[in-house]
Amino acid sequence: MIKGIALGVAGLAAALTTALPVTAQEAVKIGLILPMTGPFASTGRQVSAGAKAYMAAKGDTVAGKKIELVIRDDGGVADQTRRIAQELVVNDGAKVLAGFGLTPLAMAVAPVATQAKIPTVVMAAGTAAITKASPFITRTSGTLPQYSMPVGTWASQNGIKKVVTLVSDYGPGIDAEKWFSKEFKAKGGEVVEAVRVPLQNPDFAPFLQRVRDAKPDAVFVFLPSGVGALFMKQFSDRGLPEAGIKLIATGDVTDDDILNSMGKPAIGTITGHFYATAHESPENKAYVEVFKKVNNDMRPNFMSVGGYDGMALIYNALEKTKGDATGPAFMEAVKGLSWTSPRGPVSIDPDTRDIIQNIYIREVKDVGGELQNVEIQTFANLKDPEKAEAK
Ligand code: PHB
């Protein structure tokens, strides 16, 4: 009998909850921290646009909770990212933190995530070590080792013998240099020089001269999203294509946001990455359509898909926890989640909280008057190799 009453009370509570309008229920506030201004503003624009496209497609309610997105600009400065994260959690009641346009910005928030046990979704930054910095961090972008290594495989199988690497001198660049070189050398290639360029305001001219002097078959490049157009211009102006030096890179360099503005010099560039606007699938067709509709006809790049899938992860995890966004429950729910992204099939590695995904080798081609990253080869379901190696 007592059991019956207890069930009755629980039933009543459930009924009341269902009967309440969604707006009267506790909302789940998501603090989206991004560089909306400064040199990496294109990342902030794309990630936030992807997150908004997800909410436009799927609505703003999940497991009976209203989802509220609060976008804050850190200007790409790590101290700001940390300060904003603390404010969002302590003063504004944010239950989930997300965004993070560059590795140092994600790293700055890791202690906040750990101390406050706040689920933190990295939607953009790509250094492998980020998910190791806090057990409350997961990621929907990818890691540099994951998408640099296949470029090494491709190069070794396509007649390239001698390479110079050129990367931005910070976390993701070091990861890209290491994993491209490791794979390329293991398959018989030779890396004759490793050039590192400053992250801020790079002038590529002296570095490109060093590449030219080394007379490699190809130069392998990583630069963060947004910088590729300037690099492409200097690469072409300094005559590297005429010197017979092929450009191979991570897809950050031929980022779909700016690819069209690069013009002819970009054609033929080979890159490895997890997303191209030109990816052929029904899910991507629907994504590009809704994205353009809610974002003024803007072309979505890989950063936007990190934002879109970050929201997919949050919605799927909340569905699983029945709306519980507290750190331990949420992070448990994240492990092993899988869904079909605009980029292809993805899942969250239960051991590392990083994303398992296809990596595509693409070639820049003129498709009906627009430059596109056209997929030519697929490496299916890759994990982050850096963490697999450490095991
Ligand atoms: C990073 O800082 O982790 C980062 C930034 C831009 C990219 C990739 C990685 O395109």
Short mmCIF file of C-alpha atoms and ligand atoms in Angstrom, two decimals:
data_model
loop_
_atom_site.label_atom_id
_atom_site.label_comp_id
_atom_site.label_asym_id
_atom_site.label_seq_id
_atom_site.Cartn_x
_atom_site.Cartn_y
_atom_site.Cartn_z
CA MET A 1 0.00 0.00 0.00
CA ILE A 2 2.76 2.38 1.01
CA LYS A 3 4.48 1.47 -2.24
CA GLY A 4 1.30 2.35 -4.08
CA ILE A 5 1.15 5.79 -2.48
CA ALA A 6 4.80 6.42 -3.26
CA LEU A 7 4.21 5.53 -6.88
CA GLY A 8 1.15 7.73 -6.87
CA VAL A 9 3.13 10.72 -5.63
CA ALA A 10 5.85 10.10 -8.16
CA GLY A 11 3.19 9.82 -10.85
CA LEU A 12 1.64 13.08 -9.75
CA ALA A 13 5.00 14.82 -9.81
CA ALA A 14 5.62 13.48 -13.31
CA ALA A 15 2.19 14.62 -14.42
CA LEU A 16 2.76 18.09 -13.01
CA THR A 17 6.10 18.32 -14.76
CA THR A 18 4.54 17.32 -18.06
CA ALA A 19 1.67 19.73 -17.58
CA LEU A 20 3.90 22.74 -16.91
CA PRO A 21 4.65 24.86 -19.92
CA VAL A 22 8.27 24.43 -21.00
CA THR A 23 9.10 28.07 -20.28
CA ALA A 24 8.19 27.62 -16.60
CA GLN A 25 10.71 24.80 -16.26
CA GLU A 26 14.34 25.20 -15.50
CA ALA A 27 16.22 26.07 -18.68
CA VAL A 28 19.61 24.61 -19.53
CA LYS A 29 21.86 27.56 -20.25
CA ILE A 30 24.78 26.90 -22.59
CA GLY A 31 27.62 29.41 -22.50
CA LEU A 32 29.17 29.56 -25.96
CA ILE A 33 32.56 31.31 -25.69
CA LEU A 34 34.17 32.21 -29.01
CA PRO A 35 36.47 34.73 -30.70
CA MET A 36 33.73 36.90 -32.30
CA THR A 37 36.24 39.75 -32.85
CA GLY A 38 39.98 39.85 -33.62
CA PRO A 39 42.04 37.85 -36.13
CA PHE A 40 40.10 34.61 -35.55
CA ALA A 41 36.60 36.10 -35.75
CA SER A 42 35.76 33.88 -38.73
CA THR A 43 35.94 30.89 -36.35
CA GLY A 44 33.50 32.51 -33.92
CA ARG A 45 31.15 33.43 -36.75
CA GLN A 46 31.15 29.90 -38.20
CA VAL A 47 30.87 27.95 -34.93
CA SER A 48 28.02 30.12 -33.61
CA ALA A 49 26.25 29.94 -36.97
CA GLY A 50 26.50 26.12 -36.88
CA ALA A 51 25.09 25.99 -33.35
CA LYS A 52 22.20 28.27 -34.38
CA ALA A 53 21.52 26.14 -37.46
CA TYR A 54 21.17 23.08 -35.20
CA MET A 55 18.64 24.82 -32.99
CA ALA A 56 16.76 26.13 -36.04
CA ALA A 57 16.51 22.55 -37.36
CA LYS A 58 15.76 20.72 -34.10
CA GLY A 59 13.99 23.28 -31.92
CA ASP A 60 14.97 24.66 -28.52
CA THR A 61 13.58 21.98 -26.21
CA VAL A 62 15.12 18.66 -25.24
CA ALA A 63 13.96 16.18 -22.58
CA GLY A 64 11.42 18.79 -21.47
CA LYS A 65 14.10 21.45 -20.88
CA LYS A 66 14.42 24.69 -22.75
CA ILE A 67 17.86 25.24 -24.23
CA GLU A 68 19.21 28.76 -23.96
CA LEU A 69 22.33 29.69 -25.91
CA VAL A 70 24.38 32.60 -24.54
CA ILE A 71 27.15 33.73 -26.90
CA ARG A 72 30.15 35.59 -25.42
CA ASP A 73 33.16 37.07 -27.22
CA ASP A 74 36.63 36.35 -25.78
CA GLY A 75 38.42 38.17 -28.64
CA GLY A 76 40.76 35.17 -28.87
CA VAL A 77 42.45 36.06 -25.55
CA ALA A 78 42.88 33.17 -23.07
CA ASP A 79 42.52 35.31 -19.89
CA GLN A 80 39.20 36.55 -21.23
CA THR A 81 38.03 33.02 -22.00
CA ARG A 82 38.70 31.93 -18.43
CA ARG A 83 37.11 35.04 -16.90
CA ILE A 84 33.99 34.70 -19.06
CA ALA A 85 33.73 30.98 -18.25
CA GLN A 86 33.84 31.71 -14.51
CA GLU A 87 31.23 34.47 -14.86
CA LEU A 88 28.92 32.28 -16.90
CA VAL A 89 29.06 29.47 -14.34
CA VAL A 90 29.01 31.50 -11.11
CA ASN A 91 26.77 34.48 -11.99
CA ASP A 92 24.68 33.33 -14.95
CA GLY A 93 24.03 29.72 -13.98
CA ALA A 94 25.39 28.20 -17.20
CA LYS A 95 25.17 24.40 -17.03
CA VAL A 96 27.33 23.66 -20.07
CA LEU A 97 30.30 25.53 -21.55
CA ALA A 98 31.12 25.27 -25.26
CA GLY A 99 33.00 26.83 -28.17
CA PHE A 100 36.78 27.57 -27.84
CA GLY A 101 38.26 28.79 -31.12
CA LEU A 102 41.94 28.11 -30.39
CA THR A 103 43.90 25.64 -28.25
CA PRO A 104 45.13 28.15 -25.62
CA LEU A 105 41.52 29.28 -25.09
CA ALA A 106 40.31 25.71 -24.46
CA MET A 107 43.27 25.02 -22.17
CA ALA A 108 42.49 28.15 -20.11
CA VAL A 109 39.02 26.80 -19.30
CA ALA A 110 40.06 23.27 -18.30
CA PRO A 111 40.64 24.15 -14.59
CA VAL A 112 37.21 25.87 -14.44
CA ALA A 113 35.56 22.78 -15.96
CA THR A 114 37.27 20.49 -13.45
CA GLN A 115 36.64 22.62 -10.35
CA ALA A 116 32.98 23.34 -11.14
CA LYS A 117 32.35 19.90 -12.74
CA ILE A 118 30.86 21.65 -15.77
CA PRO A 119 30.45 19.71 -19.04
CA THR A 120 32.63 21.51 -21.58
CA VAL A 121 32.29 20.90 -25.31
CA VAL A 122 35.26 21.92 -27.47
CA MET A 123 33.78 22.72 -30.89
CA ALA A 124 36.85 24.14 -32.69
CA ALA A 125 40.32 23.73 -31.12
CA GLY A 126 42.35 20.72 -32.25
CA THR A 127 45.46 19.98 -30.15
CA ALA A 128 45.29 16.33 -29.03
CA ALA A 129 46.11 17.10 -25.36
CA ILE A 130 42.99 19.25 -24.74
CA THR A 131 40.68 16.38 -23.72
CA LYS A 132 43.34 15.18 -21.27
CA ALA A 133 43.30 18.55 -19.47
CA SER A 134 39.95 17.81 -17.73
CA PRO A 135 37.63 14.81 -17.39
CA PHE A 136 34.76 17.25 -18.07
CA ILE A 137 35.98 18.11 -21.58
CA THR A 138 34.68 16.43 -24.72
CA ARG A 139 35.17 17.51 -28.34
CA THR A 140 33.27 17.68 -31.64
CA SER A 141 35.97 19.19 -33.88
CA GLY A 142 38.83 16.71 -34.26
CA THR A 143 42.52 16.42 -33.49
CA LEU A 144 45.46 17.50 -35.64
CA PRO A 145 47.12 14.06 -35.35
CA GLN A 146 43.86 12.51 -36.59
CA TYR A 147 43.72 14.56 -39.78
CA SER A 148 47.47 15.10 -40.46
CA MET A 149 48.49 11.45 -40.41
CA PRO A 150 46.40 10.48 -43.48
CA VAL A 151 48.09 13.26 -45.49
CA GLY A 152 51.39 11.46 -44.75
CA THR A 153 49.91 8.21 -46.02
CA TRP A 154 48.56 9.88 -49.17
CA ALA A 155 51.88 11.65 -49.92
CA SER A 156 53.90 8.45 -49.59
CA GLN A 157 51.53 6.67 -51.98
CA ASN A 158 51.51 9.42 -54.60
CA GLY A 159 55.10 9.82 -55.69
CA ILE A 160 56.18 12.40 -53.09
CA LYS A 161 59.61 11.57 -51.65
CA LYS A 162 60.98 14.74 -50.09
CA VAL A 163 58.94 17.16 -47.96
CA VAL A 164 59.42 20.35 -45.93
CA THR A 165 56.84 20.95 -43.19
CA LEU A 166 55.60 24.46 -42.38
CA VAL A 167 53.30 24.92 -39.38
CA SER A 168 52.08 27.58 -36.95
CA ASP A 169 54.32 27.45 -33.90
CA TYR A 170 51.87 26.33 -31.19
CA GLY A 171 49.98 23.20 -30.06
CA PRO A 172 48.08 22.16 -33.19
CA GLY A 173 51.02 23.00 -35.48
CA ILE A 174 53.40 20.88 -33.42
CA ASP A 175 50.86 18.00 -33.45
CA ALA A 176 50.43 18.30 -37.24
CA GLU A 177 54.19 18.39 -37.86
CA LYS A 178 54.75 15.34 -35.65
CA TRP A 179 52.03 13.12 -37.07
CA PHE A 180 52.45 13.97 -40.74
CA SER A 181 56.21 13.37 -40.44
CA LYS A 182 55.93 10.19 -38.38
CA GLU A 183 53.59 8.58 -40.89
CA PHE A 184 55.40 9.88 -44.01
CA LYS A 185 58.80 8.67 -42.74
CA ALA A 186 57.38 5.29 -41.66
CA LYS A 187 56.22 4.82 -45.27
CA GLY A 188 59.68 5.68 -46.68
CA GLY A 189 59.45 9.46 -47.16
CA GLU A 190 62.05 12.03 -46.13
CA VAL A 191 61.33 15.26 -44.21
CA VAL A 192 64.26 17.57 -44.98
CA GLU A 193 63.26 20.59 -42.92
CA ALA A 194 60.66 21.54 -40.29
CA VAL A 195 59.72 25.24 -40.46
CA ARG A 196 57.60 26.89 -37.74
CA VAL A 197 55.96 30.28 -38.25
CA PRO A 198 54.51 32.64 -35.60
CA LEU A 199 50.79 32.34 -34.88
CA GLN A 200 50.19 36.10 -34.75
CA ASN A 201 50.52 38.26 -37.91
CA PRO A 202 52.71 35.89 -39.88
CA ASP A 203 54.72 37.16 -42.85
CA PHE A 204 55.34 33.97 -44.76
CA ALA A 205 57.93 35.38 -47.20
CA PRO A 206 61.18 34.44 -45.38
CA PHE A 207 59.79 31.03 -44.46
CA LEU A 208 58.69 30.33 -48.03
CA GLN A 209 62.18 31.21 -49.20
CA ARG A 210 63.55 28.52 -46.88
CA VAL A 211 61.07 26.04 -48.33
CA ARG A 212 62.11 26.98 -51.87
CA ASP A 213 65.81 26.64 -51.12
CA ALA A 214 65.33 23.10 -49.78
CA LYS A 215 63.89 22.01 -53.18
CA PRO A 216 61.34 19.49 -51.82
CA ASP A 217 58.70 17.66 -53.90
CA ALA A 218 56.04 19.11 -51.61
CA VAL A 219 55.47 21.37 -48.60
CA PHE A 220 53.10 20.11 -45.89
CA VAL A 221 51.29 23.00 -44.15
CA PHE A 222 49.11 23.59 -41.08
CA LEU A 223 47.78 27.07 -40.35
CA PRO A 224 44.67 27.84 -38.28
CA SER A 225 41.41 28.53 -40.06
CA GLY A 226 41.25 32.07 -41.49
CA VAL A 227 44.92 32.47 -42.44
CA GLY A 228 45.03 30.26 -45.55
CA ALA A 229 44.17 32.94 -48.14
CA LEU A 230 47.16 35.10 -47.19
CA PHE A 231 49.45 32.06 -47.28
CA MET A 232 48.13 30.96 -50.67
CA LYS A 233 48.81 34.40 -52.15
CA GLN A 234 52.41 34.46 -50.92
CA PHE A 235 52.97 30.82 -51.97
CA SER A 236 51.90 31.73 -55.48
CA ASP A 237 53.60 35.18 -55.60
CA ARG A 238 56.94 33.66 -54.61
CA GLY A 239 56.76 31.17 -57.45
CA LEU A 240 56.73 27.92 -55.47
CA PRO A 241 54.28 26.20 -57.88
CA GLU A 242 56.59 27.04 -60.83
CA ALA A 243 59.53 25.65 -58.83
CA GLY A 244 57.65 22.33 -58.86
CA ILE A 245 56.75 22.36 -55.14
CA LYS A 246 53.34 20.83 -54.51
CA LEU A 247 51.13 22.11 -51.70
CA ILE A 248 49.72 19.49 -49.34
CA ALA A 249 48.06 20.57 -46.11
CA THR A 250 45.43 20.07 -43.47
CA GLY A 251 42.01 21.32 -44.56
CA ASP A 252 42.37 24.31 -42.22
CA VAL A 253 44.42 25.96 -45.00
CA THR A 254 41.76 25.54 -47.73
CA ASP A 255 38.98 26.34 -45.30
CA ASP A 256 35.63 26.53 -47.15
CA ASP A 257 34.90 29.96 -45.64
CA ILE A 258 37.69 31.57 -47.68
CA LEU A 259 38.50 28.98 -50.37
CA ASN A 260 36.62 30.79 -53.12
CA SER A 261 38.59 33.98 -52.52
CA MET A 262 41.90 32.14 -53.06
CA GLY A 263 41.27 31.75 -56.77
CA LYS A 264 43.35 29.76 -59.24
CA PRO A 265 46.52 29.24 -57.12
CA ALA A 266 44.52 26.99 -54.77
CA ILE A 267 43.50 24.53 -57.50
CA GLY A 268 45.16 21.13 -57.10
CA THR A 269 45.99 21.56 -53.40
CA ILE A 270 45.64 18.25 -51.54
CA THR A 271 44.36 18.36 -47.98
CA GLY A 272 43.16 16.06 -45.19
CA HIS A 273 40.17 17.00 -43.05
CA PHE A 274 36.86 15.91 -41.55
CA TYR A 275 34.47 18.19 -43.44
CA ALA A 276 34.00 19.82 -46.82
CA THR A 277 30.94 21.84 -47.88
CA ALA A 278 30.98 19.64 -51.00
CA HIS A 279 30.65 16.37 -48.98
CA GLU A 280 28.00 14.31 -50.70
CA SER A 281 25.34 12.95 -48.38
CA PRO A 282 21.65 13.67 -47.74
CA GLU A 283 22.55 14.89 -44.22
CA ASN A 284 25.04 17.41 -45.59
CA LYS A 285 22.68 18.60 -48.30
CA ALA A 286 20.06 19.33 -45.61
CA TYR A 287 22.73 20.97 -43.42
CA VAL A 288 24.06 23.31 -46.09
CA GLU A 289 20.49 24.30 -46.93
CA VAL A 290 19.40 25.14 -43.37
CA PHE A 291 22.77 26.77 -42.61
CA LYS A 292 22.55 29.12 -45.60
CA LYS A 293 18.92 29.91 -44.81
CA VAL A 294 19.57 30.99 -41.21
CA ASN A 295 22.95 32.60 -41.92
CA ASN A 296 22.48 34.97 -44.82
CA ASP A 297 23.62 32.53 -47.51
CA MET A 298 27.05 32.05 -45.87
CA ARG A 299 29.03 28.97 -46.89
CA PRO A 300 29.53 26.57 -43.95
CA ASN A 301 33.07 25.44 -43.18
CA PHE A 302 34.37 22.71 -40.84
CA MET A 303 34.22 25.06 -37.85
CA SER A 304 30.47 25.43 -38.33
CA VAL A 305 30.08 21.64 -38.29
CA GLY A 306 32.01 21.51 -34.98
CA GLY A 307 29.35 23.93 -33.64
CA TYR A 308 26.43 22.02 -35.15
CA ASP A 309 27.67 18.67 -33.86
CA GLY A 310 28.51 20.20 -30.47
CA MET A 311 24.80 21.01 -30.13
CA ALA A 312 23.93 17.50 -31.39
CA LEU A 313 26.14 16.08 -28.64
CA ILE A 314 24.51 18.27 -25.97
CA TYR A 315 20.96 17.40 -27.14
CA ASN A 316 21.75 13.65 -27.36
CA ALA A 317 23.42 13.59 -23.94
CA LEU A 318 20.49 15.47 -22.30
CA GLU A 319 18.06 13.08 -23.97
CA LYS A 320 19.97 10.21 -22.37
CA THR A 321 20.15 11.80 -18.88
CA LYS A 322 16.48 12.95 -19.11
CA GLY A 323 17.59 16.55 -18.85
CA ASP A 324 20.22 16.15 -16.13
CA ALA A 325 23.12 18.46 -17.07
CA THR A 326 25.22 17.90 -13.94
CA GLY A 327 28.83 17.08 -14.79
CA PRO A 328 29.22 13.40 -13.84
CA ALA A 329 25.84 12.31 -15.32
CA PHE A 330 26.33 14.34 -18.50
CA MET A 331 29.89 13.12 -19.09
CA GLU A 332 28.85 9.50 -18.56
CA ALA A 333 26.10 9.97 -21.16
CA VAL A 334 28.53 11.48 -23.67
CA LYS A 335 30.70 8.36 -23.80
CA GLY A 336 29.82 6.20 -26.78
CA LEU A 337 27.21 8.59 -28.25
CA SER A 338 26.95 8.21 -32.01
CA TRP A 339 25.05 10.03 -34.73
CA THR A 340 25.18 10.89 -38.42
CA SER A 341 26.80 14.27 -38.84
CA PRO A 342 26.87 16.38 -42.02
CA ARG A 343 30.52 15.16 -42.21
CA GLY A 344 29.55 11.43 -42.05
CA PRO A 345 29.19 8.94 -39.18
CA VAL A 346 30.67 10.07 -35.84
CA SER A 347 30.88 8.77 -32.28
CA ILE A 348 32.46 9.83 -28.99
CA ASP A 349 35.32 7.59 -27.91
CA PRO A 350 34.36 6.37 -24.41
CA ASP A 351 38.04 6.20 -23.39
CA THR A 352 39.17 9.67 -24.49
CA ARG A 353 35.94 11.74 -24.99
CA ASP A 354 37.36 12.68 -28.41
CA ILE A 355 35.45 12.24 -31.65
CA ILE A 356 35.88 9.18 -33.89
CA GLN A 357 35.24 10.16 -37.51
CA ASN A 358 36.12 9.70 -41.18
CA ILE A 359 39.05 11.70 -42.50
CA TYR A 360 38.87 12.60 -46.17
CA ILE A 361 41.67 13.40 -48.58
CA ARG A 362 40.38 16.20 -50.81
CA GLU A 363 41.60 18.05 -53.89
CA VAL A 364 40.70 21.68 -54.61
CA LYS A 365 38.77 21.77 -57.88
CA ASP A 366 36.72 24.30 -59.81
CA VAL A 367 33.20 22.93 -59.72
CA GLY A 368 30.86 25.00 -61.89
CA GLY A 369 32.78 28.22 -61.22
CA GLU A 370 33.19 27.68 -57.46
CA LEU A 371 36.26 26.26 -55.75
CA GLN A 372 35.49 23.17 -53.69
CA ASN A 373 37.40 20.65 -51.57
CA VAL A 374 36.42 17.52 -53.51
CA GLU A 375 36.83 14.23 -51.62
CA ILE A 376 39.06 11.68 -53.37
CA GLN A 377 39.79 9.14 -50.61
CA THR A 378 38.31 8.17 -47.22
CA PHE A 379 40.06 6.92 -44.08
CA ALA A 380 37.10 5.52 -42.14
CA ASN A 381 36.40 5.84 -38.39
CA LEU A 382 39.74 7.18 -37.22
CA LYS A 383 40.46 7.70 -33.51
CA ASP A 384 42.94 10.27 -32.26
CA PRO A 385 46.26 8.47 -32.88
CA GLU A 386 48.14 10.45 -30.22
CA LYS A 387 46.07 8.89 -27.43
CA ALA A 388 46.04 5.46 -29.06
CA GLU A 389 49.86 5.62 -29.07
CA ALA A 390 50.04 6.63 -25.41
CA LYS A 391 48.04 3.58 -24.33
C1 PHB B 1 43.62 25.38 -32.51
O1 PHB B 1 44.12 26.41 -32.03
O2 PHB B 1 43.52 24.33 -31.85
C2 PHB B 1 43.13 25.42 -33.92
C3 PHB B 1 42.70 26.61 -34.48
C4 PHB B 1 42.26 26.63 -35.79
C5 PHB B 1 42.26 25.48 -36.54
C6 PHB B 1 42.68 24.28 -35.99
C7 PHB B 1 43.13 24.24 -34.68
O3 PHB B 1 41.87 25.51 -37.82
#
